[in-house]
XYZ file of C-alpha atoms in Angstrom:
296
model
C 97.954 172.060 79.266
C 98.770 171.537 83.059
C 101.181 169.773 84.933
C 100.612 168.333 88.043
C 102.962 169.360 91.292
C 105.233 166.463 91.385
C 105.554 166.114 87.447
C 106.271 170.363 87.666
C 108.856 169.688 90.360
C 110.553 166.480 89.021
C 113.798 166.664 86.700
C 114.021 164.951 83.670
C 116.676 163.472 81.178
C 117.036 162.164 77.801
C 119.798 161.105 75.404
C 119.932 163.122 72.212
C 120.950 161.837 69.076
C 124.790 162.535 69.508
C 124.680 160.411 72.565
C 125.244 163.621 75.014
C 122.838 163.644 78.070
C 120.296 166.190 78.200
C 119.272 167.160 81.951
C 117.017 169.627 83.384
C 115.721 170.226 87.371
C 112.491 170.748 86.053
C 110.119 170.036 82.834
C 111.032 172.818 80.705
C 108.231 175.603 80.176
C 110.244 177.696 77.736
C 111.760 176.202 74.490
C 113.505 177.655 71.460
C 113.928 175.426 68.453
C 116.475 176.525 66.116
C 114.379 174.932 63.498
C 111.023 174.815 62.476
C 110.136 171.312 62.194
C 110.629 171.304 65.968
C 107.873 173.896 66.579
C 105.203 172.114 64.211
C 106.153 168.788 66.416
C 105.451 170.521 69.736
C 102.116 172.674 68.073
C 101.208 168.977 67.107
C 101.253 167.789 70.282
C 99.665 170.590 71.620
C 102.581 172.472 73.598
C 102.673 175.691 71.550
C 102.486 178.044 74.497
C 105.910 176.530 75.724
C 107.705 177.689 72.639
C 109.560 180.903 73.585
C 110.807 182.668 70.439
C 111.327 181.635 66.833
C 114.301 181.659 63.960
C 114.003 184.500 61.036
C 112.771 181.543 58.585
C 110.094 180.119 61.311
C 106.947 181.637 60.599
C 104.604 178.143 60.316
C 102.512 176.995 61.817
C 100.504 180.486 62.006
C 100.711 180.937 65.988
C 104.505 181.036 65.771
C 105.043 183.616 63.545
C 103.832 186.285 66.106
C 106.697 185.120 68.496
C 110.042 187.014 68.883
C 112.926 186.449 66.386
C 116.337 185.038 68.045
C 117.991 185.612 64.209
C 118.795 182.884 61.963
C 119.190 178.964 62.698
C 122.776 178.754 61.539
C 123.698 182.360 63.261
C 121.370 182.765 66.266
C 122.126 186.015 68.211
C 123.175 184.551 71.487
C 122.222 187.470 73.855
C 118.655 187.140 72.381
C 118.447 183.588 72.816
C 119.551 183.907 76.493
C 117.149 187.268 77.263
C 114.330 184.831 76.329
C 115.486 182.595 79.447
C 114.810 179.175 77.316
C 115.053 176.002 79.988
C 115.862 173.880 76.915
C 117.115 174.768 72.871
C 116.472 172.171 70.463
C 118.436 171.653 67.152
C 118.009 169.262 64.502
C 121.263 168.068 63.031
C 122.349 169.974 59.510
C 125.160 171.717 58.262
C 128.006 172.007 60.152
C 126.930 175.738 60.855
C 123.973 174.471 62.926
C 125.765 172.300 65.247
C 128.108 175.238 66.205
C 125.250 177.605 66.786
C 124.014 174.782 69.005
C 127.430 174.136 71.077
C 127.705 178.331 71.487
C 124.286 178.355 72.852
C 125.320 175.253 75.388
C 128.760 176.823 76.438
C 126.645 179.659 77.569
C 124.960 177.319 80.164
C 121.573 176.090 78.321
C 120.695 172.708 77.890
C 120.885 172.024 74.425
C 119.102 168.997 72.880
C 120.551 168.074 69.207
C 118.280 165.170 66.787
C 119.052 163.367 63.845
C 115.968 162.984 61.824
C 115.567 161.817 58.241
C 112.442 159.848 58.375
C 109.327 159.357 60.007
C 110.632 157.137 62.669
C 113.538 159.341 63.788
C 110.650 162.107 64.017
C 108.723 160.183 66.725
C 111.426 158.964 68.493
C 112.577 162.699 68.755
C 108.419 163.930 69.987
C 108.614 161.110 72.441
C 111.851 163.034 74.141
C 110.463 166.186 73.425
C 107.505 164.919 75.626
C 110.124 163.824 78.383
C 111.686 167.138 78.357
C 108.599 169.106 78.722
C 106.363 166.570 81.398
C 104.316 166.034 78.579
C 104.838 162.127 77.799
C 100.976 161.555 77.816
C 100.955 164.017 75.035
C 103.963 163.108 72.664
C 102.277 159.248 73.202
C 98.913 160.617 71.641
C 100.666 162.610 68.936
C 102.566 159.807 67.960
C 100.203 157.325 68.193
C 97.854 159.701 65.709
C 100.668 160.035 63.277
C 101.339 156.132 63.277
C 97.735 155.450 62.650
C 97.413 157.490 59.711
C 100.726 155.916 58.051
C 99.175 152.567 58.370
C 96.330 153.292 57.008
C 98.379 154.473 53.761
C 100.035 151.562 54.068
C 97.218 149.438 53.973
C 95.869 150.880 50.527
C 98.961 151.093 48.829
C 99.826 147.997 49.610
C 97.329 146.710 46.810
C 99.309 148.267 44.474
C 100.606 146.484 41.834
C 104.190 148.046 41.118
C 105.821 150.921 42.958
C 106.957 153.802 40.445
C 109.881 156.090 40.480
C 109.732 159.417 42.014
C 112.489 161.834 42.115
C 112.261 164.523 44.155
C 113.752 168.313 43.609
C 115.358 170.089 45.802
C 116.876 172.835 43.622
C 117.265 174.021 40.495
C 119.408 175.152 38.449
C 122.642 173.561 40.256
C 120.507 170.511 40.341
C 119.783 168.626 43.746
C 117.270 165.926 44.371
C 116.629 164.499 47.620
C 119.004 161.261 48.345
C 118.219 157.503 49.677
C 118.885 158.490 53.560
C 116.000 161.367 53.382
C 113.112 162.497 54.972
C 111.585 162.233 51.275
C 112.780 158.985 50.452
C 110.617 157.462 53.314
C 108.035 159.308 52.584
C 108.159 157.886 49.118
C 108.271 154.279 50.060
C 105.420 154.725 52.904
C 103.113 156.461 49.712
C 103.793 153.444 47.476
C 106.964 154.682 45.000
C 110.500 154.302 45.191
C 113.027 157.548 45.389
C 115.335 157.999 42.629
C 118.570 158.322 42.650
C 119.165 155.475 45.244
C 122.210 157.007 46.377
C 123.102 159.869 48.419
C 122.523 160.928 51.698
C 119.938 163.551 52.598
C 120.933 165.220 49.558
C 122.168 163.837 46.166
C 124.007 166.102 43.608
C 123.199 165.220 39.933
C 123.842 165.804 36.136
C 120.824 166.609 33.977
C 121.815 163.999 31.351
C 122.080 161.708 34.715
C 118.254 162.442 35.272
C 117.513 161.602 31.682
C 118.947 158.414 32.146
C 117.093 157.778 35.252
C 113.919 158.986 33.739
C 111.727 159.259 36.881
C 108.135 158.493 36.557
C 106.769 161.033 38.608
C 108.699 164.609 39.152
C 108.151 166.878 42.225
C 109.645 170.213 42.450
C 110.093 171.002 46.211
C 109.660 174.783 46.822
C 111.761 176.012 50.059
C 114.369 178.457 50.706
C 116.765 176.286 48.425
C 113.869 176.640 45.544
C 111.803 179.344 46.043
C 110.773 180.279 42.533
C 111.534 177.158 40.380
C 111.167 177.860 37.188
C 108.354 175.510 35.585
C 109.925 172.119 34.362
C 108.222 172.411 31.117
C 110.374 175.507 30.089
C 113.560 173.897 31.172
C 115.523 173.002 27.708
C 116.748 169.583 28.465
C 113.915 168.168 30.729
C 110.997 168.428 28.459
C 112.622 165.129 27.365
C 111.494 163.317 30.984
C 108.801 161.273 30.285
C 106.956 162.510 33.005
C 106.301 165.782 31.373
C 104.313 164.857 28.676
C 102.598 162.797 31.196
C 101.414 165.175 33.191
C 103.443 163.537 36.434
C 104.898 166.756 37.272
C 103.997 168.403 40.890
C 105.131 171.349 42.950
C 104.896 171.106 46.204
C 105.988 172.772 49.166
C 109.044 171.477 51.376
C 107.225 170.817 54.296
C 105.122 168.062 53.379
C 108.599 166.287 52.104
C 111.680 166.971 53.567
C 110.732 168.602 56.654
C 111.055 166.289 59.656
C 107.795 167.322 61.039
C 104.115 166.236 61.171
C 103.556 167.730 58.157
C 105.138 164.824 56.436
C 102.597 162.520 57.200
C 100.203 164.804 54.961
C 102.621 165.067 52.216
C 102.613 160.873 52.607
C 98.918 160.840 52.161
C 98.458 163.300 49.281
C 101.999 161.485 47.402
C 100.034 157.947 47.668
C 96.821 159.704 46.427
C 99.233 160.962 43.275
C 101.279 158.208 42.460
C 97.916 155.539 43.227
C 94.957 157.538 42.087
C 92.640 154.915 41.229
C 93.225 153.260 45.157
C 91.999 156.460 46.404
C 88.240 157.418 45.752
C 88.449 161.063 46.666
C 91.378 161.481 43.207
C 94.825 162.961 43.435
C 96.354 166.201 44.921
C 96.236 169.140 42.546
C 99.546 169.795 40.934
C 100.234 173.064 41.806
C 99.352 173.208 45.472
C 99.382 169.862 46.737
C 95.583 170.211 48.257
C 93.260 166.707 47.471
C 90.902 167.359 44.931
C 87.604 166.467 45.861
């Protein structure tokens, strides 16, 4: 990555998703993200060398794992953050505690940008503003254009489907939580030629098992991640065996990086989900139900 002398000395300014002006005297050369999706986006843009540190949970992509940690995303060690001398800290809005952490860093005099990403358009907007903050608008443009092209390719294929099957995305079990209508997973399901259920809630929908049986989604995805690290197999859950998706073999376990995380891996998730929902439209077949990898 090479910045021209003019770009390296010019100030930059963006407005984050909370309407706050983020002003830097020069493009950021050291960035700390409090969420892994931002690191994935920076890496996808070819800007890995700008990432100064990571949080405890962020070990992907592989090139990020070797970076020093500054604690958890909700309770970063403020002294460690300061020690790594970031030009800007980036957070994606989520739980209230995560915003409090970002504001605490801002009070130390470090510029902070907070983005609210719950669909692919939000991801693209964040990427473009990260490009502005780092003086790498061309890299951001190429990154966004590439992801848009892949999504358009899927859209053209699934437009030939005669119906849009219903999909449920499990975020946690027991104490069942599903992805809601305002989630990244909802946008992914729609772009893959499906329809997320339930069609309520924000990013997360709390649902009783009886209500899930009433909805009876045609496809059931179990998302693995911090909230669902070792899920019980769906076929071994007493009430879940009554879901029509279970005997039909329409249950899969996928990584959350390809469903709910607002990063570039979500586009891969759309491609794989489209193959699973509409295998007849894709000559290469459907993804493996256990790993999410596409079968040859």
